[in-house]
Structure formats: structure tokens, C-alpha cells
Coordinates of C-alpha atoms and ligand atoms in Angstrom, one line a residue:
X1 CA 0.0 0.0 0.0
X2 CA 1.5 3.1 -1.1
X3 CA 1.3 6.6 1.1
X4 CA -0.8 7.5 -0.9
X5 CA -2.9 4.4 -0.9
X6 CA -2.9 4.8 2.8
X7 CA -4.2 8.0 2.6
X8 CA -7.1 7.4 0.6
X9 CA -8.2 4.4 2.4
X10 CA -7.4 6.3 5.7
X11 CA -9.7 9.2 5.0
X12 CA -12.7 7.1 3.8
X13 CA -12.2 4.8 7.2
X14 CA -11.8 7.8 9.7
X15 CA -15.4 9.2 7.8
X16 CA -16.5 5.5 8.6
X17 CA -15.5 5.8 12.6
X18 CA -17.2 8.9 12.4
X19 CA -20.4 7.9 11.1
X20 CA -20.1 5.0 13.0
X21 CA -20.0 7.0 16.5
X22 CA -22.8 9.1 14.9
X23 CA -25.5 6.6 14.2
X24 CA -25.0 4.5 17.3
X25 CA -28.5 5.5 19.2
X26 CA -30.1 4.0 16.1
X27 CA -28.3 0.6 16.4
X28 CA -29.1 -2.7 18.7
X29 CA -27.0 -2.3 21.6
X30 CA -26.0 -6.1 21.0
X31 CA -27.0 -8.3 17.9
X32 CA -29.4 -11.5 18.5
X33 CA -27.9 -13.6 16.2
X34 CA -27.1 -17.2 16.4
X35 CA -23.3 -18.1 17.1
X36 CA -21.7 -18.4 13.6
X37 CA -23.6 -16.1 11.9
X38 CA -20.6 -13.6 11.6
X39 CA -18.1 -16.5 10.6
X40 CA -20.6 -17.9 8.4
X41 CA -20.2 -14.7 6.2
X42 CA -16.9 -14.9 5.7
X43 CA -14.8 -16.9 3.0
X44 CA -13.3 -19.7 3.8
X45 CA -10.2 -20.0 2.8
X46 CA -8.0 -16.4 2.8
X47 CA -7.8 -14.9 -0.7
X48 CA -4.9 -15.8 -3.2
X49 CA -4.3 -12.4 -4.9
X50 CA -4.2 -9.8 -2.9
X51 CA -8.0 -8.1 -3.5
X52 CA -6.9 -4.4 -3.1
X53 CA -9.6 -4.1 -0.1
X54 CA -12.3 -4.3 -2.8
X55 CA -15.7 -3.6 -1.1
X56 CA -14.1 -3.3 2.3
X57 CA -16.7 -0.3 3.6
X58 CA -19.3 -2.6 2.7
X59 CA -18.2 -5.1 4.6
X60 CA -17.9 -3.7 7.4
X61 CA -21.1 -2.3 7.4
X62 CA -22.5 -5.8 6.3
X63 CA -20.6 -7.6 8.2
X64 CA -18.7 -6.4 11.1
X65 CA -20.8 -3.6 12.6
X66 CA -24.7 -5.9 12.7
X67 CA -22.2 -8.7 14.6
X68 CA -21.1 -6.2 17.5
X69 CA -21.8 -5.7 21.2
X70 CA -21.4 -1.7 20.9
X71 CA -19.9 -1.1 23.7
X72 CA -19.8 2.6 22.8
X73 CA -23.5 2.3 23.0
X74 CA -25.4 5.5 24.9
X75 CA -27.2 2.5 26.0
X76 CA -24.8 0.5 27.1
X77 CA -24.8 0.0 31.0
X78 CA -23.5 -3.6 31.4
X79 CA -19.8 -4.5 32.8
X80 CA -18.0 -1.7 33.4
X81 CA -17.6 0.8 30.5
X82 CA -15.0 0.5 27.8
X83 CA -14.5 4.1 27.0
X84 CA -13.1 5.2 23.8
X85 CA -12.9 9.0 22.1
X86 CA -11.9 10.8 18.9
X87 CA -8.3 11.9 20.5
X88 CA -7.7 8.2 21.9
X89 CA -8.1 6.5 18.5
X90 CA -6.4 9.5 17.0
X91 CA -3.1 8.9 19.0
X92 CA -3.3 5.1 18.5
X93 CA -3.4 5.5 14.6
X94 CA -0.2 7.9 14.9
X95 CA 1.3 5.5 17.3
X96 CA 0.3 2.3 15.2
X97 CA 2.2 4.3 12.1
X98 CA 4.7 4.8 13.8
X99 CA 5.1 1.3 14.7
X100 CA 8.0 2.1 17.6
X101 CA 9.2 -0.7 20.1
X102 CA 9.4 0.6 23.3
X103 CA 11.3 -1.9 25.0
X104 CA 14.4 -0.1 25.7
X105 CA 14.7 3.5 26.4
X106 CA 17.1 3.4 23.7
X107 CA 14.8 1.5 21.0
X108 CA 12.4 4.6 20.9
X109 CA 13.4 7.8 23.5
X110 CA 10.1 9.8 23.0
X111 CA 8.3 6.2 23.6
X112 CA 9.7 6.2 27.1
X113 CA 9.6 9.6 28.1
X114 CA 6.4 10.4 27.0
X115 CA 4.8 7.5 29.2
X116 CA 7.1 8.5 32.1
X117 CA 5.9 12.2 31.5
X118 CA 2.1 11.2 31.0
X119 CA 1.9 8.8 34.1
X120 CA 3.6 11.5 36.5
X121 CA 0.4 13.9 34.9
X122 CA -2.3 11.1 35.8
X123 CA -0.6 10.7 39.2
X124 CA -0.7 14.7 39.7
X125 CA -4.7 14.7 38.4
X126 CA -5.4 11.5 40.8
X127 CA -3.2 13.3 43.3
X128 CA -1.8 9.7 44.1
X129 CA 1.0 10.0 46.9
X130 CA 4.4 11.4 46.2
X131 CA 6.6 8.2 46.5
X132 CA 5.1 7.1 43.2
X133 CA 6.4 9.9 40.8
X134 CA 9.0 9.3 38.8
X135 CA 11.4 12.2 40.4
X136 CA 10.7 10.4 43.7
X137 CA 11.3 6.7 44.5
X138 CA 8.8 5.6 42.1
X139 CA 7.2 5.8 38.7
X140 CA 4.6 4.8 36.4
X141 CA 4.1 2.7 33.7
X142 CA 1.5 1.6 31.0
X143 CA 0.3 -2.4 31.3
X144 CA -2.5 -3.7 28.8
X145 CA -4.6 -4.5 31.9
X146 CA -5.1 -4.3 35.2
X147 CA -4.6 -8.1 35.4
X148 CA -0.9 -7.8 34.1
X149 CA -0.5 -4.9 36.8
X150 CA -1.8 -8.2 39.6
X151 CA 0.8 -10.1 37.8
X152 CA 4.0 -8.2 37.8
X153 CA 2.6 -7.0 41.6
X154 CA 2.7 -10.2 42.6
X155 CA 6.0 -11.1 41.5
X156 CA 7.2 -8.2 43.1
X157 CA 6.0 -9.4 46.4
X158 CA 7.0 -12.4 46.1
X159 CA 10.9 -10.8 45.4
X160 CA 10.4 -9.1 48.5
X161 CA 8.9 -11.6 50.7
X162 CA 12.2 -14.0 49.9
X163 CA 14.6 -11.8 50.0
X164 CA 15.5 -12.2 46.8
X165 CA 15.5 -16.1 46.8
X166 CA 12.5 -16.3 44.7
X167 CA 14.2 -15.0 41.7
X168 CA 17.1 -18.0 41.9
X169 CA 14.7 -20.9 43.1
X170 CA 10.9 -19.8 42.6
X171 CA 8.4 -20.2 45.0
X172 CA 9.8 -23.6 46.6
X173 CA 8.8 -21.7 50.0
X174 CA 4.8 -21.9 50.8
X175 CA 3.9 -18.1 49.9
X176 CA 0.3 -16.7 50.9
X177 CA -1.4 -14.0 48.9
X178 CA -4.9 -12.1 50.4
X179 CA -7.6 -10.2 48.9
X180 CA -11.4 -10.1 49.6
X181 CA -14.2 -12.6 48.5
X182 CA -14.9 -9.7 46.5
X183 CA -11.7 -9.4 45.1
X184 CA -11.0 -9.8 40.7
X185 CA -10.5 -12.7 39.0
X186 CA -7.1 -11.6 37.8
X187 CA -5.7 -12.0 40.9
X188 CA -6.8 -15.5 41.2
X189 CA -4.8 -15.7 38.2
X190 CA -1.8 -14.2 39.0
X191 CA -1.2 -16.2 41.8
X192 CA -1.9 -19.5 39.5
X193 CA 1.0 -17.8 36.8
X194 CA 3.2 -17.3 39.6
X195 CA 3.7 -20.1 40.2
X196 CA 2.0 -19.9 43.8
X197 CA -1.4 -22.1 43.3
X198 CA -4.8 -21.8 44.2
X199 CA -4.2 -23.1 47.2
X200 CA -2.1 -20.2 48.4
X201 CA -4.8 -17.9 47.6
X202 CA -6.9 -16.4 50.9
X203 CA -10.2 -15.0 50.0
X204 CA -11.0 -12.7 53.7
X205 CA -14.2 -11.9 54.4
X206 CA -16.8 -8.8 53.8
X207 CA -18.8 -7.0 55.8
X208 CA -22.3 -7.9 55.2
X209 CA -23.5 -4.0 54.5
X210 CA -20.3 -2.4 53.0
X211 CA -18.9 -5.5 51.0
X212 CA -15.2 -4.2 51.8
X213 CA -12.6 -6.7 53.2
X214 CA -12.8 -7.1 57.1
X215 CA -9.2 -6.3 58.1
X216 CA -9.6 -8.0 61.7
X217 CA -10.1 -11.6 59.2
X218 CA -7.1 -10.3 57.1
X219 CA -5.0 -9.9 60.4
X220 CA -6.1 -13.2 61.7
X221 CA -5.5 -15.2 58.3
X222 CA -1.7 -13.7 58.1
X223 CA -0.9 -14.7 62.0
X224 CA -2.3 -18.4 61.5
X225 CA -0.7 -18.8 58.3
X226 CA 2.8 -17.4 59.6
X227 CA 2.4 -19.9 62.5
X228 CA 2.1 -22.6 60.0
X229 CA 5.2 -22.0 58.4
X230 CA 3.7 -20.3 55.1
X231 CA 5.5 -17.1 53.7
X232 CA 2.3 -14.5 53.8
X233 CA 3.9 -12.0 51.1
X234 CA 1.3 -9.5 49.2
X235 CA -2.5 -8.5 50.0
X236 CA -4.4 -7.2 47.0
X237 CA -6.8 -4.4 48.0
X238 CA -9.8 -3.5 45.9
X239 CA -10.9 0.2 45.7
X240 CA -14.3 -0.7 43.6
X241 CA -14.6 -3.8 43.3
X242 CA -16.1 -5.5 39.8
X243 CA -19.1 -7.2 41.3
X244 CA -20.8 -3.8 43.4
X245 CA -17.7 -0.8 43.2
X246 CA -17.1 -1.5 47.4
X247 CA -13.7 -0.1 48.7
X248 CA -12.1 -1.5 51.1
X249 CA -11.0 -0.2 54.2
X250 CA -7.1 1.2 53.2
X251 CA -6.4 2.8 56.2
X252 CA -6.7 -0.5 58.4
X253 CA -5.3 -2.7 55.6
X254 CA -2.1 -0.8 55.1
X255 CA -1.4 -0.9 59.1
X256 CA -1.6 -4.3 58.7
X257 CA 1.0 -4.7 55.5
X258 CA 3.3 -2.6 57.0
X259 CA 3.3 -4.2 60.3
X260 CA 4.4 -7.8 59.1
X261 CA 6.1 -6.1 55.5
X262 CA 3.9 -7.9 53.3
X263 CA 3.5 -6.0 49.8
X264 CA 0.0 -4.5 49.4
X265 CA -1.3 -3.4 45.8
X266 CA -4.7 -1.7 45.5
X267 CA -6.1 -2.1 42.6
X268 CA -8.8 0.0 41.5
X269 CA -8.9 -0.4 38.3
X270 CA -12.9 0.9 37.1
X271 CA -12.9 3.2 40.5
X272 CA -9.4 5.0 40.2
X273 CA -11.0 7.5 37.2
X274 CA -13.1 8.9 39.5
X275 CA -10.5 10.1 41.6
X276 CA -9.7 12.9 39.0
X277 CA -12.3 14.9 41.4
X278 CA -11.3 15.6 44.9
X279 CA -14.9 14.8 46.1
X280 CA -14.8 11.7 44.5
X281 CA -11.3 10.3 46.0
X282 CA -12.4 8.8 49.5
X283 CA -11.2 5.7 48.4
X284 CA -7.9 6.4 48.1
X285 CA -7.5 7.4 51.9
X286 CA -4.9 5.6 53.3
X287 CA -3.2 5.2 50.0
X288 CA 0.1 6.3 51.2
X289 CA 0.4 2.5 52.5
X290 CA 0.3 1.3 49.4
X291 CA 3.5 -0.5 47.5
X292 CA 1.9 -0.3 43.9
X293 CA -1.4 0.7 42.2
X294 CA -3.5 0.5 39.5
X295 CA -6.3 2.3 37.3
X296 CA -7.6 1.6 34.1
X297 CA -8.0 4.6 32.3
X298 CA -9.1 2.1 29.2
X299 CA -12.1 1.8 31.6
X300 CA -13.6 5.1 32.3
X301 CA -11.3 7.7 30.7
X302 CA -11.7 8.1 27.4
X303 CA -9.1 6.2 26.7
X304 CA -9.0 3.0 24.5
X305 CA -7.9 -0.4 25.4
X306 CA -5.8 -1.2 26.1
X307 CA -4.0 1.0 28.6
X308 CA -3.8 0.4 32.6
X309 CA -2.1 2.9 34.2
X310 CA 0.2 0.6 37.0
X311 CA 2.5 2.7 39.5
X312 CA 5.4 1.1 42.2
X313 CA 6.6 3.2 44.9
X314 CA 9.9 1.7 44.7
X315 CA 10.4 1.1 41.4
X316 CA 14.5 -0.3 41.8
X317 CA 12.3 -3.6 43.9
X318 CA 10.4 -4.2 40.8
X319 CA 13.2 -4.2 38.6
X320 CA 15.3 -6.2 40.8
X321 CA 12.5 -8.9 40.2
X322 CA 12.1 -8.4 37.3
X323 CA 15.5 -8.1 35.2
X324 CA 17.3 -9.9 32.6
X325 CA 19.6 -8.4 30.5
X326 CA 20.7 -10.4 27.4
X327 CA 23.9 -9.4 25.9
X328 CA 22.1 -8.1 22.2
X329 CA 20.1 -5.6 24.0
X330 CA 23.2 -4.2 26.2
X331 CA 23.6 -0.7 25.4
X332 CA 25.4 2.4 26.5
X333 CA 21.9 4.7 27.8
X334 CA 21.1 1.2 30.0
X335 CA 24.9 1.3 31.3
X336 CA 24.6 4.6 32.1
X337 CA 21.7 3.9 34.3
X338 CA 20.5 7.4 33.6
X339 CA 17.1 5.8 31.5
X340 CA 14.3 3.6 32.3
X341 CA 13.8 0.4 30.1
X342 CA 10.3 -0.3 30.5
X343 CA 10.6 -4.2 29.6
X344 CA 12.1 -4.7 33.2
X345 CA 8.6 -3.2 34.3
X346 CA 6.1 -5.9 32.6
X347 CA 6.3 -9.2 31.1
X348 CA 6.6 -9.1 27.4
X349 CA 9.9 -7.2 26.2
X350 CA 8.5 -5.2 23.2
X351 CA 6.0 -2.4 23.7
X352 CA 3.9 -0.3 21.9
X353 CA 3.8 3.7 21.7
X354 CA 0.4 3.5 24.2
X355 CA 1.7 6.8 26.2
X356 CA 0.6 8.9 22.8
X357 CA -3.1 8.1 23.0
X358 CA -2.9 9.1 26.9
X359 CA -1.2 12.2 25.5
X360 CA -3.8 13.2 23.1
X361 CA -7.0 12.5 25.3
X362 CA -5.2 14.4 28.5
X363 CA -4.1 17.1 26.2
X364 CA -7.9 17.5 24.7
X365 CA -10.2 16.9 27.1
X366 CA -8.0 18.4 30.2
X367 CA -8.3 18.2 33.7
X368 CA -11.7 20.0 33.7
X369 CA -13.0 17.9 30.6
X370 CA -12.0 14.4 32.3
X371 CA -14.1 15.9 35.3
X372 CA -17.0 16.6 33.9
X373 CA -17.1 13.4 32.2
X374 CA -16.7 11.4 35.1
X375 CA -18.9 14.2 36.8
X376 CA -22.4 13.6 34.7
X377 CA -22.1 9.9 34.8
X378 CA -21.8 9.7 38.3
X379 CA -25.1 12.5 38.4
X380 CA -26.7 9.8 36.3
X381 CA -26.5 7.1 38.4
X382 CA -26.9 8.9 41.6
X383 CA -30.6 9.7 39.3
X384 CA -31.2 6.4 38.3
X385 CA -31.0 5.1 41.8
X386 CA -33.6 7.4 42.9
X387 CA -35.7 6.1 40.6
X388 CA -35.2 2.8 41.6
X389 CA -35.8 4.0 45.4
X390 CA -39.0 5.4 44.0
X391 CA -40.4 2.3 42.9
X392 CA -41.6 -0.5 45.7
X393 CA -41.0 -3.3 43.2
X394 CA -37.5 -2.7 43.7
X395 CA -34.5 -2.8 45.9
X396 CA -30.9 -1.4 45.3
X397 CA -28.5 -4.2 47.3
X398 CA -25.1 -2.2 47.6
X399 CA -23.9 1.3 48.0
X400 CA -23.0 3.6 45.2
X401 CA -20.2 5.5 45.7
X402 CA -19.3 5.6 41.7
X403 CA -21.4 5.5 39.0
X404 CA -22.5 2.1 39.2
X405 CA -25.9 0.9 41.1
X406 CA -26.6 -2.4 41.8
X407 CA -30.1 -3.4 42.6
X408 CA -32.8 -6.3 42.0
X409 CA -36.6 -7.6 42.3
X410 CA -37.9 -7.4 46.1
X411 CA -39.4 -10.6 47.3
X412 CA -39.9 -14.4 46.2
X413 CA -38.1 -17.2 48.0
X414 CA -34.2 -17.1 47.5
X415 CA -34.2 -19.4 44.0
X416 CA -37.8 -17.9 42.8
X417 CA -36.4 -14.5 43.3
X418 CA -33.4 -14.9 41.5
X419 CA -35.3 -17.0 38.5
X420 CA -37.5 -13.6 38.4
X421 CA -34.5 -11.1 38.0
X422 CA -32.6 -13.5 35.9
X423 CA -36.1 -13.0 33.7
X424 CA -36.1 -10.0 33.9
X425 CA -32.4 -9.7 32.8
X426 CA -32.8 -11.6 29.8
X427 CA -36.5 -10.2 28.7
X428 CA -34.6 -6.7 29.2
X429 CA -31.6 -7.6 26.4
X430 CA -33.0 -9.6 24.1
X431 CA -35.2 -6.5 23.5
X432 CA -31.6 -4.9 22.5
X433 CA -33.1 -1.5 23.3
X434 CA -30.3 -1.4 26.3
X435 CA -27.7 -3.9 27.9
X436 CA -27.3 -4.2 31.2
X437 CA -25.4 -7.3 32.9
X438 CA -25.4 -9.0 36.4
X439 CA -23.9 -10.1 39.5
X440 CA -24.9 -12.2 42.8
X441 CA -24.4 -10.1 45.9
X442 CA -24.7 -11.9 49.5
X443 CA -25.7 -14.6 47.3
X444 CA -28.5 -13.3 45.5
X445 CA -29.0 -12.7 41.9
X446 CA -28.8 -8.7 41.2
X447 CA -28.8 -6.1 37.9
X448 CA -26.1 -4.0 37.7
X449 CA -26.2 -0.5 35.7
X450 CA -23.2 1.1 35.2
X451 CA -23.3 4.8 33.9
X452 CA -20.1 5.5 31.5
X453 CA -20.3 5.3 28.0
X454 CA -19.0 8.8 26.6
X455 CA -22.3 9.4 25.2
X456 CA -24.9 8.2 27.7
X457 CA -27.6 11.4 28.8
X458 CA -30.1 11.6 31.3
X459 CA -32.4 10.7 28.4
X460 CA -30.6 6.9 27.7
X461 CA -30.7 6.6 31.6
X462 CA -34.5 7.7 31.6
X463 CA -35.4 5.1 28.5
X464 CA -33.4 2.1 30.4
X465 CA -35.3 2.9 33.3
X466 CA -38.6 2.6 31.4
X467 CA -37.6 -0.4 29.1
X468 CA -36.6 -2.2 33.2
X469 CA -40.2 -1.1 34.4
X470 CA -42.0 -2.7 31.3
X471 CA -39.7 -5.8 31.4
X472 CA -40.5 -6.3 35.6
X473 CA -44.2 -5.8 34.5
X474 CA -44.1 -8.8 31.8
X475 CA -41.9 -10.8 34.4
X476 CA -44.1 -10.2 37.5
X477 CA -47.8 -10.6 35.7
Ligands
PLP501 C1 -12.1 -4.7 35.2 C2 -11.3 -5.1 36.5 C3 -10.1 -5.8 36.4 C4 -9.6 -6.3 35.1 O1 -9.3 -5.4 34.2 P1 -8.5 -5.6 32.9 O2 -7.8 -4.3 32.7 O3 -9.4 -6.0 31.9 O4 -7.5 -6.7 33.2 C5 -9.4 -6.0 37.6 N1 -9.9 -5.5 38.8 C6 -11.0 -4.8 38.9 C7 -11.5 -4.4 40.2 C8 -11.8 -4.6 37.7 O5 -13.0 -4.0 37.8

């Protein structure tokens, strides 16, 4: 494809984006097709001769697009949100075209220092704590996802809690890692890549109202497990956690992690966007604790995946664990240790030019434009629930200190009232008027809306509200 080529095709696909974005409202939220429907219209075999991208618009109109969940969707209010926005996919297509590998600070210079640069400005707008700037002990770095932040945590920790011997002889001591019931999957995950098992996995209890970890069960799980012999070595704190956005208690925790040295890594990666408001940063009280942290801004700040936003407070620990220098990437900026090399920071060695779509969305929208953004969604939700509140049918089943409420069908015996809302849930998106998705909370089966797509208004919010009311009417006649 010539530069020229590029450029045609490039202009007739950003006018597709753009159209795209525009005529969303209009669109399913999520197809009904039968699996294999979207594969079915494709050939089978891939073409010979190259077809010059024949018909491509087409295509995607006819073929890609109909097949889609849009998670861009003003009614979209399942998951979390996936954000994405002009300036995000406008850095990614300079940063695809550029096609750097940012492994080295040598292999790309701008690569690195724009991502050092850009994660010292989210840490300023989060006003995260000192230690993890890069002039200070610290530093940030992009990951693809908060689970690979849980990952390269973990290993950290367990660097730390061997003193080093973990890196010669792996994890041939019994180590312990803690988070709540609540807690991701990812870090259920990380302990199984580490090498640690399930079975060093502690899942501490909740409170029954707040849904936060009880640290007096944390504090209890490390002393028995130290007087068995086992090697307790990180604790995994959630500040919103996937199933109902509860925070746990950091304060408490962080006495705890410090008292017996154990690593603790909060990760609060849908909740940490909201912190760009001072009123909305509660969760990150006791913070100061905290030996690493995550956010995804691919999550709820306008930026597209995949982009987690993963600082250490002592970053020369996570590149002791991390290191390995091969002789064909030695160089003289490494020697000098005057550079960071981002591949001792994460697990694969190359890495892509991420930092520029941070760049571009911070550098549009600005501190006052990611506020408001965050600002009206969490106005939305705080509506919504109100109107849930309003209505005697319903109950809302956790807090909602974000923009994510949580809430179900009143009444019925425990597996007739879950069979209702499951109803309800599915009555609600086959209609494909709206998606919303679910969770169990103390057990029960519960509807979770969560407020976020860039687009959403109080009008989207108002017609998923409606289209909930009509589907509990068809479910409870
Ligand atoms: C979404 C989520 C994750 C996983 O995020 P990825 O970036 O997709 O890996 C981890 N923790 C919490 C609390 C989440 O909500």
C-alpha cells in the first residue's frame, strides 16, 4: 500500500469511525444472532491475490458492525464501560504508524519519556501520593490490563517476601497471597502464573452491609498462616470492586501490610478515574500505604484499550524482580543507568507507543474535561437510583459511591427471586433497546447499571429505566 494508498483508504475509514459514532443511538445495543452467523459470512479459505480491499466499507457495514456488542452504545450500561474517544483513537493511529518498540529507552526515546511524562500527569490529576512519581522513588508505567499490573505485583511481592530467593529458586517456600471474596478474578490468576497455586490464595471476608474486606479476618489469616510456616507475602486491595464498586478499608489494611512487610497493591482499576475529582477520591485514603497501584484509564477515561495505568513506589524492587539483560540488547543509555527500560517493568519485552493516546486525550479533554465526564455519569447514576428508590418493586443491594448501582426484584423465595430477575435480565436484552449485565451479591442474583459510555444522557438513563419497568411488568404478571 502506497502513502498514498494509505491515505485514501485512511480518509474514507476515519469518515467510517465517524459515522459510526454518529449513528449509534439507532443501532441494537447487542446483535441476536445465532453463534456463527458472523463466521458464516466470511470466505473460507484467505484470498490468493491480494483483493486491493475491494468492497471493504461494505463489509464492514454488512458484516462487522450488525455482529457487534457496541460497547460505545449510549445505551450500554453492562460491565464496566470501555470508553473510547476521537483523541484516543487519533493517538493510536499515529502510534500504530509509527510502529516504535518501546522496550528499551534506547529503541524509541520519545516512547519512554512520554509515558514517564504522562503517568507522572495522571498521578498529579489522581493526586496519588508522592513516592510514586518518577522524580521520587517511584514511577509509572502503562500495562494492557489491570490483570498484568496483579501479575507483575505479585511477582514483586514475592521478590520481596524471599529476600531475593524467589528469583534463583521460585516459589519452593509456601507463599500466601490475600484479597477479599470480592476481590478480581485476575488476581486469582496471578497467583496461578506465579507459580504460587490456588491453594495459596486467601479470600477474607466482607462485611455484610459495605462488602469491603474485614481487616480483623485479614489480620487473623496472616498470624495463623505465619504460624504454620507459610511465607504470607502480598495482600491485594480492591478500591471498587467489579461485582458492586465497594472499597475496602485502606487505612486498616495498610497498618496491617506494613506491620508484618507484606507487599499491598490496590487495585482499582474501574474506580481509580473517579478520583480525577477531589470529592470523589475517599477511596484512596490511606493510599500512602500502598506499595503499587492500578487504574484503568481504558475503563472510564476516554481512553481506548488497552491502557492500565500501574504505579510502584519503589520502582528499583520491581526491577530487581524483574530483570534480565541479554547481551544483544546491552547498550550504552542502560549502562549509564541514567534511562528507564520499560521491559524490566512488565512481562513481554516489546512495547507499543500507548503513552501517545494518553497524550492526546489528556491534552484535549483536560483536567476540567476528564471531570466533567466522570462528573455527569456519576449524576446519572446517583438519578437512576432514585428512581429505583421510588419504585416498591425494587430494591438497590449495595452502596454507590461511583457510578454504578446495583439493585434487584424485592421478594420471592431465595431461588424464585433470582429466577424472576434472571427474567427480567434476559427479557430486558433480548429486547436490544439497552444492555445491562449482572452479579450475585450476598448470594442473590442482582442487575447491575453502570453509567459511562461517553455518550450516555439523562435521556438513555430515563429510557433504560422505562424499558426495566415494562420488562418487571411482563416478568411479574
Ligand atoms: C475490570 C477489572 C479488572 C480487570 O481489568 P483488565 O484491565 O481487563 O485486566 C481488575 N480488577 C477490577 C477491580 C476490575 O474492575
Amino acid at each position: 500500500m502506497s502513502p498514498e494508498q494509505f491515505r485514501q483508504y485512511g480518509h474514507e475509514l476515519v469518515d467510517w469511525v465517524a459515522d459510526y459514532w454518529a449513528t449509534l443511538p439507532g443501532r441494537r445495543v447487542r446483535p441476536d444472532d445465532a453463534p456463527g452467523t458472523v463466521a458464516g459470512k466470511l470466505p473460507a479459505t484467505a484470498p490468493v491475490a491480494g483483493d486491493g480491499l475491494t468492497g471493504l466499507v461494505d463489509d464492514l457495514d454488512a458484516i462487522i458492525a450488525p455482529g457487534l456488542t457496541h460497547w460505545q452504545h449510549p445505551r450500554f450500561f453492562g460491565y464496566f464501560p470501555a470508553n473510547t474517544s476521537g483523541p484516543s483513537v487519533l493517538g493510536d493511529l499515529v502510534a500504530a504508524g509509527l510502529g516504535t518498540q518501546g522496550m528499551l529507552w534506547a529503541t524509541g526515546p520519545a516512547c519512554t519519556e512520554v509515558e514517564t511524562v504522562m503517568l507522572d500527569w495522571l498521578a498529579d490529576l489522581l493526586d496519588l501520593p508522592g513516592k510514586f512519581r518518577s522524580h521520587a522513588t517511584g514511577g509509572g508505567v502503562i500495562q494492557d490490563s489491570a490483570s498484568s499490573a496483579t501479575l507483575v505485583a505479585t511477582l514483586a511481592a514475592l521478590h520481596r517476601a524471599s529476600g531475593g530467593d524467589w528469583r534463583t529458586h521460585g516459589t519452593r517456600r509456601r507463599y500466601t497471597v490475600y484479597t477479599s471474596t470480592e476481590g478480581h478474578s485476575s488476581i486469582e490468576k496471578a497467583v496461578r502464573l506465579a507459580g504460587i497455586g490456588d491453594a495459596g490464595l486467601r479470600l477474607i471476608e466482607v462485611d455484610d452491609h459495605t462488602l469491603a474486606m474485614n481487616p480483623d479476618r485479614l489480620r487473623e489469616r496472616i498470624a495463623a498462616d505465619l504460624a504454620d510456616g507459610a511465607v504470607p507475602a502480598l495482600v491485594v486491595a480492591t478500591v471498587g470492586t467489579t461485582s458492586t464498586t465497594a472499597v475496602d478499608p485502606l487505612p486498616a489494611i495498610g497498618e496491617i501490610t506494613r506491620e508484618y512487610g507484606l507487599w499491598l497493591h490496590v487495585d482499582a482499576a474501574y474506580a481509580g478515574a473517579a478520583a480525577v475529582c477531589p470529592e470523589l477520591r475517599h477511596g484512596h485514603a490511606g493510599l500512602e500505604h500502598a506499595d503499587s497501584y492500578c487504574f484503568d484509564p481504558h475503563k472510564w477515561l476516554l481512553t481506548g484499550f488497552d491502557c492500565d495505568a500501574f504505579w510502584v513506589a519503589d520502582r528499583a524492587e520491581l526491577i530487581q524482580a524483574l530483570s534480565v539483560l541479554p547481551e544483544y540488547l546491552r547498550n550504552a543509555a542502560t549502562d549509564s543507568d541514567a534511562v528507564i527500560d520499560y521491559r524490566d517493568w512488565q512481562v513481554p519485552l516489546g512495547r507499543r507507543f500507548r503513552a501517545l493516546k494518553l497524550w492526546f486525550v489528556l491534552r484535549w479533554y483536560g483536567r476540567d474535561g476528564l471531570r466533567a465526564h466522570i462528573r455527569s455519569h456519576v449524576a446519572l447514576a446517583r438519578d437512576f437510583a432514585d428512581l429505583v428508590r421510588a419504585d416498591p418493586r425494587f430494591e438497590i443491594v449495595a452502596p454507590s459511591p461511583y457510578a454504578l448501582v446495583v439493585f434487584r426484584l424485592r421478594g420471592g423465595a431465595a431461588d424464585d427471586g433470582d429466577a424472576r430477575n434472571a427474567a427480567l435480565l434476559d427479557r430486558l436484552n433480548a429486547a436490544g433497546e439497552v444492555f445491562l449485565s449482572h452479579t450475585r451479591v450476598r448470594g442473590r442474583y442482582a442487575l447491575r447499571v453502570a453509567v459511562g459510555s461517553p455518550q450516555t444522557t439523562a435521556v438513555d438513563v430515563a429510557a433504560a429505566w422505562d424499558a426495566i419497568r415494562a420488562a418487571a411488568d411482563g416478568v411479574c404478571a
